[in-house]
Coordinates of N, CA and C in Angstrom, one line a residue:
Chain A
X14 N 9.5 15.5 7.3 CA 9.0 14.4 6.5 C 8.9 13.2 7.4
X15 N 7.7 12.5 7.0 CA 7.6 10.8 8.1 C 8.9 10.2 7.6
X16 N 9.3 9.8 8.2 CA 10.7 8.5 8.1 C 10.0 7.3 8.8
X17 N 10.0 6.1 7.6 CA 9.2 4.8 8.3 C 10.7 4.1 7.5
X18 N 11.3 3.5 8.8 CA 12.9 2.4 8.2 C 12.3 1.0 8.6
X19 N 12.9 0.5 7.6 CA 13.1 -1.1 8.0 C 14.4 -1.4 7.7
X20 N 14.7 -2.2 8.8 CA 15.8 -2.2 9.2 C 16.6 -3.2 8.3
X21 N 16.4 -4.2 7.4 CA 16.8 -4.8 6.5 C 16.1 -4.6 4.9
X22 N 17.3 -4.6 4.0 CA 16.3 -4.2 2.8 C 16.4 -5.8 2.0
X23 N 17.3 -6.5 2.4 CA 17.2 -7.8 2.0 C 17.4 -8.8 2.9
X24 N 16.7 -9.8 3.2 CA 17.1 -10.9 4.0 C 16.8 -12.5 3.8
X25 N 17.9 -13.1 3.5 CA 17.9 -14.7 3.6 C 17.9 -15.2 4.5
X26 N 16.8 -16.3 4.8 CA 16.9 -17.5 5.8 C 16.6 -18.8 5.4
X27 N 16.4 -19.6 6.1 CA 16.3 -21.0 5.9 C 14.8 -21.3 6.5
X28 N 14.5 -22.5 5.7 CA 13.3 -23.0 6.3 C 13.1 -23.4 7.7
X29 N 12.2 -22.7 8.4 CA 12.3 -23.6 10.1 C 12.6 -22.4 10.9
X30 N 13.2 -21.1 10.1 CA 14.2 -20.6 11.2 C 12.6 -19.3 12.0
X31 N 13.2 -18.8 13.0 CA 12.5 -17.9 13.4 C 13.0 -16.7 13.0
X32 N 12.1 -16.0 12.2 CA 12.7 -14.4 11.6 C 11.6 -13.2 12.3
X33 N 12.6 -11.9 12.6 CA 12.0 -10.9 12.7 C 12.5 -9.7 11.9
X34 N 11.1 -9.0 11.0 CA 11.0 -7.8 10.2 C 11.1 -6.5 11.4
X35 N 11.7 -5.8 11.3 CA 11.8 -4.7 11.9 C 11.7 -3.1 11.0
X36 N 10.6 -2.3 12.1 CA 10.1 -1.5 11.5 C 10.0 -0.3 12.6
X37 N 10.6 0.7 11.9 CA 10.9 2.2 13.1 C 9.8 3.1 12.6
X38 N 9.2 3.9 13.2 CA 9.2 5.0 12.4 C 9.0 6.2 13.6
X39 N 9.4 7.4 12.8 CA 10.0 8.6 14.0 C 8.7 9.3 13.7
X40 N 7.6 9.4 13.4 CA 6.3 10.7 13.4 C 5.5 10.5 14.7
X41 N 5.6 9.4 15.7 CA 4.7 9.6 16.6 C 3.5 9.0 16.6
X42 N 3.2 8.7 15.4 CA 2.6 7.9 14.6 C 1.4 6.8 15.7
X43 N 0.3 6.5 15.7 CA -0.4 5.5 16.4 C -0.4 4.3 15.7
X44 N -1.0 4.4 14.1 CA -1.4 3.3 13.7 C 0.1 2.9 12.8
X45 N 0.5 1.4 12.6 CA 1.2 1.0 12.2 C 0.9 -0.3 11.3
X46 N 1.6 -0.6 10.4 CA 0.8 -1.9 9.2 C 1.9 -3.0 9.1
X47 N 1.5 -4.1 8.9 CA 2.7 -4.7 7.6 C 1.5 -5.3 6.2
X48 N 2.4 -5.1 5.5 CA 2.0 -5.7 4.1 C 2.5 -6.5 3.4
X49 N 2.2 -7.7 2.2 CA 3.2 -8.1 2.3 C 2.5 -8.1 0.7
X50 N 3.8 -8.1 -0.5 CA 3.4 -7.4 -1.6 C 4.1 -8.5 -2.4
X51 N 3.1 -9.2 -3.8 CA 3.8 -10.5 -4.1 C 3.0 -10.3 -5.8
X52 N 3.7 -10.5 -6.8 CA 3.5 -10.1 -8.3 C 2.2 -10.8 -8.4
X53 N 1.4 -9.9 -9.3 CA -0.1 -10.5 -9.4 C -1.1 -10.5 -8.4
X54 N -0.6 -10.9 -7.0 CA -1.4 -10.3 -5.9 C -1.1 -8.5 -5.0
X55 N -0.8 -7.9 -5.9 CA -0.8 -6.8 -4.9 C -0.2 -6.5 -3.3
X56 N -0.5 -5.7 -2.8 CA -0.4 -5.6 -1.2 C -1.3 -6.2 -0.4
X57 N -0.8 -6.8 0.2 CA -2.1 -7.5 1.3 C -1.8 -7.3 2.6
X58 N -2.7 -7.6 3.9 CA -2.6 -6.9 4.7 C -2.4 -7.7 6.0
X59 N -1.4 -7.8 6.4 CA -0.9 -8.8 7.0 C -1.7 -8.9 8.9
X60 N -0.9 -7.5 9.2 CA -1.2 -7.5 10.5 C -0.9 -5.8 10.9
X61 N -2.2 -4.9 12.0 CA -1.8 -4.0 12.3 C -2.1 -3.3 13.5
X62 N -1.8 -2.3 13.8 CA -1.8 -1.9 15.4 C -1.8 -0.9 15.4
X63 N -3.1 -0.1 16.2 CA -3.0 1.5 16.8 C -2.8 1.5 17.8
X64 N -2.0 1.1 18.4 CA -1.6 1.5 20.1 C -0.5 0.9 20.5
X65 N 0.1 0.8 21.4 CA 1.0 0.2 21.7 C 0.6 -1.0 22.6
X66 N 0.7 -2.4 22.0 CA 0.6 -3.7 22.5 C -0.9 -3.9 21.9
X67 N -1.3 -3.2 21.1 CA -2.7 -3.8 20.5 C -2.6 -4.3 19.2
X68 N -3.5 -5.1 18.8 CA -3.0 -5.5 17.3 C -4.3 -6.1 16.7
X69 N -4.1 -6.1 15.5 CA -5.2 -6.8 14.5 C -5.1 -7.5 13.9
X70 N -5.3 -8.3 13.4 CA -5.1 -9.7 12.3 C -6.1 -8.8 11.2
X71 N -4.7 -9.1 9.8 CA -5.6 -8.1 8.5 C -6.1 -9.4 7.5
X72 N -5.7 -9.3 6.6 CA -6.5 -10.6 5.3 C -5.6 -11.6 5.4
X73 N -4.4 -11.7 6.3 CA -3.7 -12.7 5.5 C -2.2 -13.2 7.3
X74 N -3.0 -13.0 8.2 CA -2.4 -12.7 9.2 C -1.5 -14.5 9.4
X75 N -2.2 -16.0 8.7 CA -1.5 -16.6 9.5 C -0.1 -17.0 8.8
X76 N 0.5 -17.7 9.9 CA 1.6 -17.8 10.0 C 2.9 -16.9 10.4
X77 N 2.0 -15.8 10.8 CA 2.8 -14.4 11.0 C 1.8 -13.7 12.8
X78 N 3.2 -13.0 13.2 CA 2.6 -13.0 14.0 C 3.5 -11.3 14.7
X79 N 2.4 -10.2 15.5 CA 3.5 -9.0 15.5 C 3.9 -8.9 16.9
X80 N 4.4 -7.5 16.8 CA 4.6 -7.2 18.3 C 5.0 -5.5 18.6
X81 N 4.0 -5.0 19.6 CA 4.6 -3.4 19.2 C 4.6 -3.4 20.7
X82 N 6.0 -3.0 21.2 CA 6.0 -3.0 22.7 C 6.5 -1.6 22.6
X83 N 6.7 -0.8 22.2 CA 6.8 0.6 22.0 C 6.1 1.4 20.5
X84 N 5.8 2.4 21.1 CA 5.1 3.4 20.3 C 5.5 3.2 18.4
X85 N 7.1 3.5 18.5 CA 8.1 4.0 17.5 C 7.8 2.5 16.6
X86 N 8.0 1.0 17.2 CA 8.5 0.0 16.6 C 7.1 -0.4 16.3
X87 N 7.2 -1.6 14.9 CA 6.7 -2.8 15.4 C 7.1 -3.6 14.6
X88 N 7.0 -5.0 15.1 CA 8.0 -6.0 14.2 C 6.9 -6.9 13.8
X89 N 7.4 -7.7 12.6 CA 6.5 -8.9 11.9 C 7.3 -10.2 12.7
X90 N 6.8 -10.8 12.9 CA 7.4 -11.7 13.4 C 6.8 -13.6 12.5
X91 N 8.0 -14.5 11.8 CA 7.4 -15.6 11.1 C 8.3 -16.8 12.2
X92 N 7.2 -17.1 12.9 CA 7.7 -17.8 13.8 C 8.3 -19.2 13.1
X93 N 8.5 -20.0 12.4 CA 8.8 -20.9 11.4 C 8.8 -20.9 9.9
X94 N 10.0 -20.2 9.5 CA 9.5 -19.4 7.8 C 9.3 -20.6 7.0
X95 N 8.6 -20.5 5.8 CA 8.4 -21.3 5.1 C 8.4 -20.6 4.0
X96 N 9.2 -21.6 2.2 CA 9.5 -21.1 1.6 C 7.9 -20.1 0.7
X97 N 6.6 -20.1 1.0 CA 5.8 -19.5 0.3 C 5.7 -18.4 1.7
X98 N 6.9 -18.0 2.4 CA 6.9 -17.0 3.1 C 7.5 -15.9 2.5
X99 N 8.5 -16.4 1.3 CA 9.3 -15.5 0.3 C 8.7 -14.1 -0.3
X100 N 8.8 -13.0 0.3 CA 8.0 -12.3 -0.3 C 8.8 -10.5 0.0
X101 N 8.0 -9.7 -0.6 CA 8.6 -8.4 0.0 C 7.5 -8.0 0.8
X102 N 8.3 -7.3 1.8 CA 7.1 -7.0 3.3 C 7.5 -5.3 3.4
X103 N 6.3 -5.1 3.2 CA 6.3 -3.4 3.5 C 5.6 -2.9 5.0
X104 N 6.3 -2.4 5.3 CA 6.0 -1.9 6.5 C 5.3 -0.3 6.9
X105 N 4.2 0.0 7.0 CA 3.3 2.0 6.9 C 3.0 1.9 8.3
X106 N 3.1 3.3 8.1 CA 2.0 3.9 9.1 C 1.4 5.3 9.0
X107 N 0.6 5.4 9.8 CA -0.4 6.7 10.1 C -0.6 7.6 11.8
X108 N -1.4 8.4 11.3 CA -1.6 9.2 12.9 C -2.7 9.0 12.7
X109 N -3.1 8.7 14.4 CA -4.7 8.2 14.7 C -5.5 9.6 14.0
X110 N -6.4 9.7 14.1 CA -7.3 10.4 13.8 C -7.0 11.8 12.7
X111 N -5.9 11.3 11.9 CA -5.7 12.1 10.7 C -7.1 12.2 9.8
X112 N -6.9 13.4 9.3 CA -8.1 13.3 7.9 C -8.1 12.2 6.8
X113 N -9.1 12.1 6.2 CA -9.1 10.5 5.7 C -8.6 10.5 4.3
X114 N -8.5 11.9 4.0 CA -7.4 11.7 3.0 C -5.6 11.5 3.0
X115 N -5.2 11.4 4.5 CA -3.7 11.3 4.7 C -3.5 10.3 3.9
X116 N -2.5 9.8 3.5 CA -1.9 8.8 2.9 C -1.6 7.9 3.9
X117 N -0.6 6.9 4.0 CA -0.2 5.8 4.5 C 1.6 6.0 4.1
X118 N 2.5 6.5 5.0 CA 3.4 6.6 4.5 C 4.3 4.7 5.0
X119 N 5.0 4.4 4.2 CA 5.9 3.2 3.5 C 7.0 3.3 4.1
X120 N 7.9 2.6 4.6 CA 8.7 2.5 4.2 C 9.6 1.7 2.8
X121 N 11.0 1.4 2.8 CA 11.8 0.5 1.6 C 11.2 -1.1 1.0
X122 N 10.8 -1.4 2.4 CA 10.7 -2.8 2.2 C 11.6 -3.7 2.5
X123 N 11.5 -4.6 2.8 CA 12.4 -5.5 3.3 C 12.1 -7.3 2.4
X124 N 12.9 -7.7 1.1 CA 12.9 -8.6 0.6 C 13.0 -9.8 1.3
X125 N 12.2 -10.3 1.7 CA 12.4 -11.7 2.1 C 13.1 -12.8 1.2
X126 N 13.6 -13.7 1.4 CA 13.7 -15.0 0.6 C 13.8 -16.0 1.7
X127 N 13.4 -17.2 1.5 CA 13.5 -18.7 2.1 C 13.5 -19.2 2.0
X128 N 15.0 -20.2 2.1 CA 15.6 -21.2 1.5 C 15.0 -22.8 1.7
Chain B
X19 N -15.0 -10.5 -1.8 CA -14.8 -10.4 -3.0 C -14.1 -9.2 -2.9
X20 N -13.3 -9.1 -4.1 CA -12.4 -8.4 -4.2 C -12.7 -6.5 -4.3
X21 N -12.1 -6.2 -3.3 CA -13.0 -4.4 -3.3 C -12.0 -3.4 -3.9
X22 N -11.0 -3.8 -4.6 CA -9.8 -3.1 -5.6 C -10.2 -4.0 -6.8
X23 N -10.2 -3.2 -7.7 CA -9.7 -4.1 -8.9 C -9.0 -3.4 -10.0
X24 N -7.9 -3.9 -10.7 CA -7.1 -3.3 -11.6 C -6.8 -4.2 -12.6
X25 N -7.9 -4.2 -13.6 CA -7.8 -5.2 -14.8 C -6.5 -5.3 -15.9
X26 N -5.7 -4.1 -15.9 CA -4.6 -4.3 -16.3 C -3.4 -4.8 -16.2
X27 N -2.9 -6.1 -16.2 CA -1.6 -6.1 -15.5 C -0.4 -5.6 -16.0
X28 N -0.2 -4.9 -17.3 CA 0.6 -4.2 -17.4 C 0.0 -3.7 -18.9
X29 N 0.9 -1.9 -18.8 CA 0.4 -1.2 -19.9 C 1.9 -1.0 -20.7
X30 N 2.1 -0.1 -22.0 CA 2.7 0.6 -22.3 C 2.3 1.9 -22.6
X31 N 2.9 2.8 -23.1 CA 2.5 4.5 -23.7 C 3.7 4.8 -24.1
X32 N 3.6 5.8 -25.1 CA 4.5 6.2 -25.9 C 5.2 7.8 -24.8
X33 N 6.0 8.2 -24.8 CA 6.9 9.2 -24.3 C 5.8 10.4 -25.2
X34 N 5.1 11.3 -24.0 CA 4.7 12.7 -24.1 C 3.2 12.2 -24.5
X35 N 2.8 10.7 -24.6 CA 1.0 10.6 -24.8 C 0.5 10.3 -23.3
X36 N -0.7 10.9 -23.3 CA -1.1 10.3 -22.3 C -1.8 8.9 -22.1
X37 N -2.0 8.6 -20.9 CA -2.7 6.8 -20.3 C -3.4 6.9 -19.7
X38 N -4.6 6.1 -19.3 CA -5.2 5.9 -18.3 C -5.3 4.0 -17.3
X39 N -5.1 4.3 -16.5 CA -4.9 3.2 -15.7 C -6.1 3.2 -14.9
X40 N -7.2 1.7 -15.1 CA -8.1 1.6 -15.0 C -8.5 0.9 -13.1
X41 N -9.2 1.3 -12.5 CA -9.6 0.5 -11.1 C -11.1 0.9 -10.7
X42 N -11.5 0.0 -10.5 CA -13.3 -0.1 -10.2 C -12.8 -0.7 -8.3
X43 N -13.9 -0.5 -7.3 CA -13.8 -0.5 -6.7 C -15.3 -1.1 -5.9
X44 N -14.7 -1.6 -4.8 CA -16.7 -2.1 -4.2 C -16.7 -1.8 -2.9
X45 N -17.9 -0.8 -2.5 CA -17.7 -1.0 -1.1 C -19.3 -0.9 -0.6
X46 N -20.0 -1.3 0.7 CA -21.3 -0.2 0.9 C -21.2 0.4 1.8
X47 N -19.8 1.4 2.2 CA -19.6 2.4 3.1 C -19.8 3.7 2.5
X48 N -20.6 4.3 2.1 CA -21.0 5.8 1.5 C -19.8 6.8 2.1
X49 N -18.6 6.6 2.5 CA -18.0 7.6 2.8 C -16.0 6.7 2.4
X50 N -15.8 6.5 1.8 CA -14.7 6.0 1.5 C -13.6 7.3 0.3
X51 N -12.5 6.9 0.8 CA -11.2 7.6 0.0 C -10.6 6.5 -1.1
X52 N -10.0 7.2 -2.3 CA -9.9 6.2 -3.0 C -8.2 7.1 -3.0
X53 N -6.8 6.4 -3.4 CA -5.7 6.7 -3.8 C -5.2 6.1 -4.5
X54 N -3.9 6.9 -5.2 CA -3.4 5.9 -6.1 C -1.7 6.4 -5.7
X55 N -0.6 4.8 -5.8 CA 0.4 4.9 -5.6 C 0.7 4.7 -6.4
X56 N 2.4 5.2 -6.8 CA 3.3 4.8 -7.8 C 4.3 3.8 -6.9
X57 N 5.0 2.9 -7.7 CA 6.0 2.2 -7.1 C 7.1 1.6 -8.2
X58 N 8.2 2.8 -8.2 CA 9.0 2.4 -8.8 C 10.3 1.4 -8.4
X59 N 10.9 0.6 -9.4 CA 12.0 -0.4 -9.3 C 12.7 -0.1 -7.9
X60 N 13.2 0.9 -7.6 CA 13.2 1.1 -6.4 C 12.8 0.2 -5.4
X61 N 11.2 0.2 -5.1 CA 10.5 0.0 -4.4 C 10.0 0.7 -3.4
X62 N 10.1 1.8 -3.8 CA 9.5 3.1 -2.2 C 8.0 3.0 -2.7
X63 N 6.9 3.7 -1.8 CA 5.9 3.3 -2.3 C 5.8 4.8 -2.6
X64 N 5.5 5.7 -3.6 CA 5.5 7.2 -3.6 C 3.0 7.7 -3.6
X65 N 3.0 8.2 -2.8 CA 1.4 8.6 -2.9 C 1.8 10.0 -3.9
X66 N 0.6 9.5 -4.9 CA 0.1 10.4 -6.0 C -0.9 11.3 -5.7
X67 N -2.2 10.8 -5.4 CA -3.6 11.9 -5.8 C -4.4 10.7 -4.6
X68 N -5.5 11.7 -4.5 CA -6.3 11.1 -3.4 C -7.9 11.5 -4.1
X69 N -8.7 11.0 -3.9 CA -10.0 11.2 -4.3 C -11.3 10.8 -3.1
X70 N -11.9 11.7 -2.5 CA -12.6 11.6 -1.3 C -14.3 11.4 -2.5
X71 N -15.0 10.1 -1.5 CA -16.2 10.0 -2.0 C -17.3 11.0 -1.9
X72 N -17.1 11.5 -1.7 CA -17.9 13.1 -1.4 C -17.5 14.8 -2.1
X73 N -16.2 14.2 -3.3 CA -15.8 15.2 -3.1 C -16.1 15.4 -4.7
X74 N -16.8 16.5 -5.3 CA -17.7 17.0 -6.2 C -17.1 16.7 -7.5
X75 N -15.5 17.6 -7.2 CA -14.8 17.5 -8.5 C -13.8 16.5 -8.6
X76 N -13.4 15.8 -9.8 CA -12.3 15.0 -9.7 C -11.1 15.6 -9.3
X77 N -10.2 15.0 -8.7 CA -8.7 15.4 -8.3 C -8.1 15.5 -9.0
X78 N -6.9 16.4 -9.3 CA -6.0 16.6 -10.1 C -4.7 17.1 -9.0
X79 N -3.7 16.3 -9.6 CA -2.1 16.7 -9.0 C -0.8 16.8 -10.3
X80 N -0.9 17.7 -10.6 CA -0.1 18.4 -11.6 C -0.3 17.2 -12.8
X81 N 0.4 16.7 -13.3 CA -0.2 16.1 -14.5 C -0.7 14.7 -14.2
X82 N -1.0 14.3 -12.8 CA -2.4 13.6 -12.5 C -3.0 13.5 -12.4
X83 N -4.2 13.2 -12.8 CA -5.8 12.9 -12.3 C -6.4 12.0 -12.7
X84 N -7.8 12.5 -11.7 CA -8.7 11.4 -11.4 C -9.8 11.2 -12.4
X85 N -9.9 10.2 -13.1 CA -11.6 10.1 -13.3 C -12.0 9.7 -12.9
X86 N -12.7 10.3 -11.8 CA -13.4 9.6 -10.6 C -15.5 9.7 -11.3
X87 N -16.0 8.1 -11.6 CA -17.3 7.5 -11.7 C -18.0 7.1 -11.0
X88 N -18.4 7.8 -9.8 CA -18.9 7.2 -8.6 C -20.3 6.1 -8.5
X89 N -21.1 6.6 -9.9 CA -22.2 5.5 -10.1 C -21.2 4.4 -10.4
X90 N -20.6 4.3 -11.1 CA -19.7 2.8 -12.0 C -18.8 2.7 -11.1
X91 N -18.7 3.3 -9.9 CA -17.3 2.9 -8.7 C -16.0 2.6 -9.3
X92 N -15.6 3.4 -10.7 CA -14.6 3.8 -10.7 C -13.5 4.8 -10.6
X93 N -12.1 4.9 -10.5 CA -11.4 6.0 -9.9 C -10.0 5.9 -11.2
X94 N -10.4 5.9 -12.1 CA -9.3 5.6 -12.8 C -8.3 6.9 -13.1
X95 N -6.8 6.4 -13.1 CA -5.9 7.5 -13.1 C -5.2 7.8 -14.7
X96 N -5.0 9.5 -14.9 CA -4.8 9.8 -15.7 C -3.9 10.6 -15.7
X97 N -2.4 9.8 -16.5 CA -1.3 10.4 -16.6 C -1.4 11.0 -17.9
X98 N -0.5 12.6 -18.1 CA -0.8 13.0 -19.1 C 1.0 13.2 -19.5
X99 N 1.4 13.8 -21.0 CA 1.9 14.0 -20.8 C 3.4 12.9 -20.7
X100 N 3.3 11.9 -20.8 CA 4.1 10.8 -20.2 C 5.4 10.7 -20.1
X101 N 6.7 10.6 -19.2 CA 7.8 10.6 -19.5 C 8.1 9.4 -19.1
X102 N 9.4 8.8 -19.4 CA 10.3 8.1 -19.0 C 10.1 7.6 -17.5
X103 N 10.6 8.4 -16.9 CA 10.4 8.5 -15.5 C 8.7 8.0 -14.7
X104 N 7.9 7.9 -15.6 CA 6.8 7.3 -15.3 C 6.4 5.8 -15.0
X105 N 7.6 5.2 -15.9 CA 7.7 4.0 -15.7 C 7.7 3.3 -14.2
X106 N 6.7 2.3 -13.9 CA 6.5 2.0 -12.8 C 5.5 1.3 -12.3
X107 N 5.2 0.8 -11.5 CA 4.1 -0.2 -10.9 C 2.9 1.2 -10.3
X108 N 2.1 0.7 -10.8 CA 0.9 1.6 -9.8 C -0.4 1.2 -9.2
X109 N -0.7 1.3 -8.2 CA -1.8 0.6 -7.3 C -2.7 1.6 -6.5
X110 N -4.0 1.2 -7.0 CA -5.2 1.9 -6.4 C -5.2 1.7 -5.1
X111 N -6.2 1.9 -4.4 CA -6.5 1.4 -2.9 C -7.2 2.4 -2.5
X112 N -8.0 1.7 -1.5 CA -9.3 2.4 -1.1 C -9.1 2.0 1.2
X113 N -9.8 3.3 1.0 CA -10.0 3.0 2.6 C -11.4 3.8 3.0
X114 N -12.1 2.4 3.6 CA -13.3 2.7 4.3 C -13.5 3.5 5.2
X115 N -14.1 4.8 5.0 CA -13.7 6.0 6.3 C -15.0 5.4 7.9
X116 N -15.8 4.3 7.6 CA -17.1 4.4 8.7 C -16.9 2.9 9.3
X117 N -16.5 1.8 7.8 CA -16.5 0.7 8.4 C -14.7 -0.2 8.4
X118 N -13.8 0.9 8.2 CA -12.7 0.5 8.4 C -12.4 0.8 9.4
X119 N -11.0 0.5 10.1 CA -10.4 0.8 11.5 C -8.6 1.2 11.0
X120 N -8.4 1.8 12.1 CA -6.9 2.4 11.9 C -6.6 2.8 10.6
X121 N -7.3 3.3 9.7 CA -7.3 4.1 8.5 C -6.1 3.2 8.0
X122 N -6.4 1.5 7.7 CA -5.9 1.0 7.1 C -6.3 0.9 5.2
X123 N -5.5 0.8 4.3 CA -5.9 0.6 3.3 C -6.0 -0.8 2.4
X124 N -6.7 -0.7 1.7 CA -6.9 -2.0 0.8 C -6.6 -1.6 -0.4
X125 N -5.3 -2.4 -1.1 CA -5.1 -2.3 -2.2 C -6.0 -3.6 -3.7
X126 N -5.5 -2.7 -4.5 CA -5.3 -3.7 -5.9 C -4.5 -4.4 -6.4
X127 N -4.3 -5.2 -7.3 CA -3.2 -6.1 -7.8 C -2.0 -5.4 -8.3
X128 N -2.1 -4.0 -8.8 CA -1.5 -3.0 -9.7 C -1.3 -3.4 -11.3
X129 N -1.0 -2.1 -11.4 CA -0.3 -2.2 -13.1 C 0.6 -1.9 -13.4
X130 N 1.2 -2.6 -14.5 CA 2.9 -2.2 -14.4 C 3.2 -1.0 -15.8
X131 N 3.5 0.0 -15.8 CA 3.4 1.0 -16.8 C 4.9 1.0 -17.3
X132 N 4.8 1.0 -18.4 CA 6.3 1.4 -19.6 C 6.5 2.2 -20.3
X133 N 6.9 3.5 -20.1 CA 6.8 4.4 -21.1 C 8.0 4.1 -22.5
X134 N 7.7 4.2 -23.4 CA 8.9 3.5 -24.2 C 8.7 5.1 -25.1
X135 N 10.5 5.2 -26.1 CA 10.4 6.6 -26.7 C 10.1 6.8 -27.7

């Protein structure tokens, strides 16, 4: 089975501070996501990466910024949080050139709040 | 403009009737996959059924399925059967197989389902 962890399932900070989301996953996996999922607006798509050190800006990339310096990881990075940064951040991924029906496996999520 | 849509923001159903949870969808890529997730209190995201635009018959995953309306671009899901344990958030999403990249997906707003007894 894919195992996609994030390494915090809840986390408080303060306004100003520099936060990093952390996200493992053990399949080997190329493509990697974050999402960030907020009542009434659904999942949206923050930022994502098939390769290692490449990346995308998805629908909603500012103020957020990533980083995949290995295969396994990649992290969300809010370089100055701000409190409409409050949110839950899901973190998927996939294998490059899977059939187009694979899913997108998830991990837990990681609750943001900011104070 | 919005290429998920899920006009319900939350349903109920009674324990053992079935529901349909409604999503229209937009795209002009002739080759796109439509899915639907469950997401309970929890928060894990659980994949349900999958529905390929090419693919003749609607999907079915044990007491899931699809009404998949490909003129009307919708994909709406059909729980039958309903228990308790159904209760949950559930979200369409679609991914463009020609003009998407990294087989990322686009979701909907979801709907929030209640099975009451």
């Amino acid at each position: 089975d894919v195992k996609v962890t994030q390494s915090s399932r809840y986390l408080v900070k303060r306004t100003g501070e520099k936060v990093f989301l952390e996200c493992v996953q053990d399949m080997d996996h190329e493509n990697m996501f974050w999402y960030r999922q907020d009542p009434g607006l659904g999942l949206r798509l923050i930022y994502f990466s098939y390769d290692v050190k490449m990346k995308e800006k998805g629908d909603i990339p500012e103020g957020y910024s990533v980083s995949r310096e290995k295969k396994e990881r990649f992290s969300l990075i809010l370089e100055s949080a701000s409190t409409n940064q409050t949110s839950m951040y899901l973190c998927a991924s996939s294998a490059q050139g899977a059939p187009s029906n694979s899913p997108l496996h998830f991990g837990n999520g990681t609750r943001l709040t900011v104070t | 403009a919005q290429k998920i849509t899920q006009t319900q923001p939350g349903m109920f159903v009674q324990e053992k009737e079935a529901v349909t949870l409604d999503c229209t969808y937009d795209t002009s890529d002739p080759s796109y996959g439509l899915f639907w997730y469950k997401q309970p209190s929890s928060g894990e995201m659980i994949f349900l059924i999958y529905q390929g635009s090419y693919d003749q018959q609607n999907a079915t995953e044990g007491r899931y399925s699809l009404n998949f309306q490909k003129a009307r671009k919708s994909a709406n899901l059909v729980i039958s059967a309903s228990q308790l344990g159904d209760s949950a958030m559930y979200f369409c999403a679609m991914r463009e197989i020609n003009t998407g990249t990294a087989s990322k997906l686009t979701f909907g707003t979801g709907t929030r389902l209640q099975v009451t007894l």
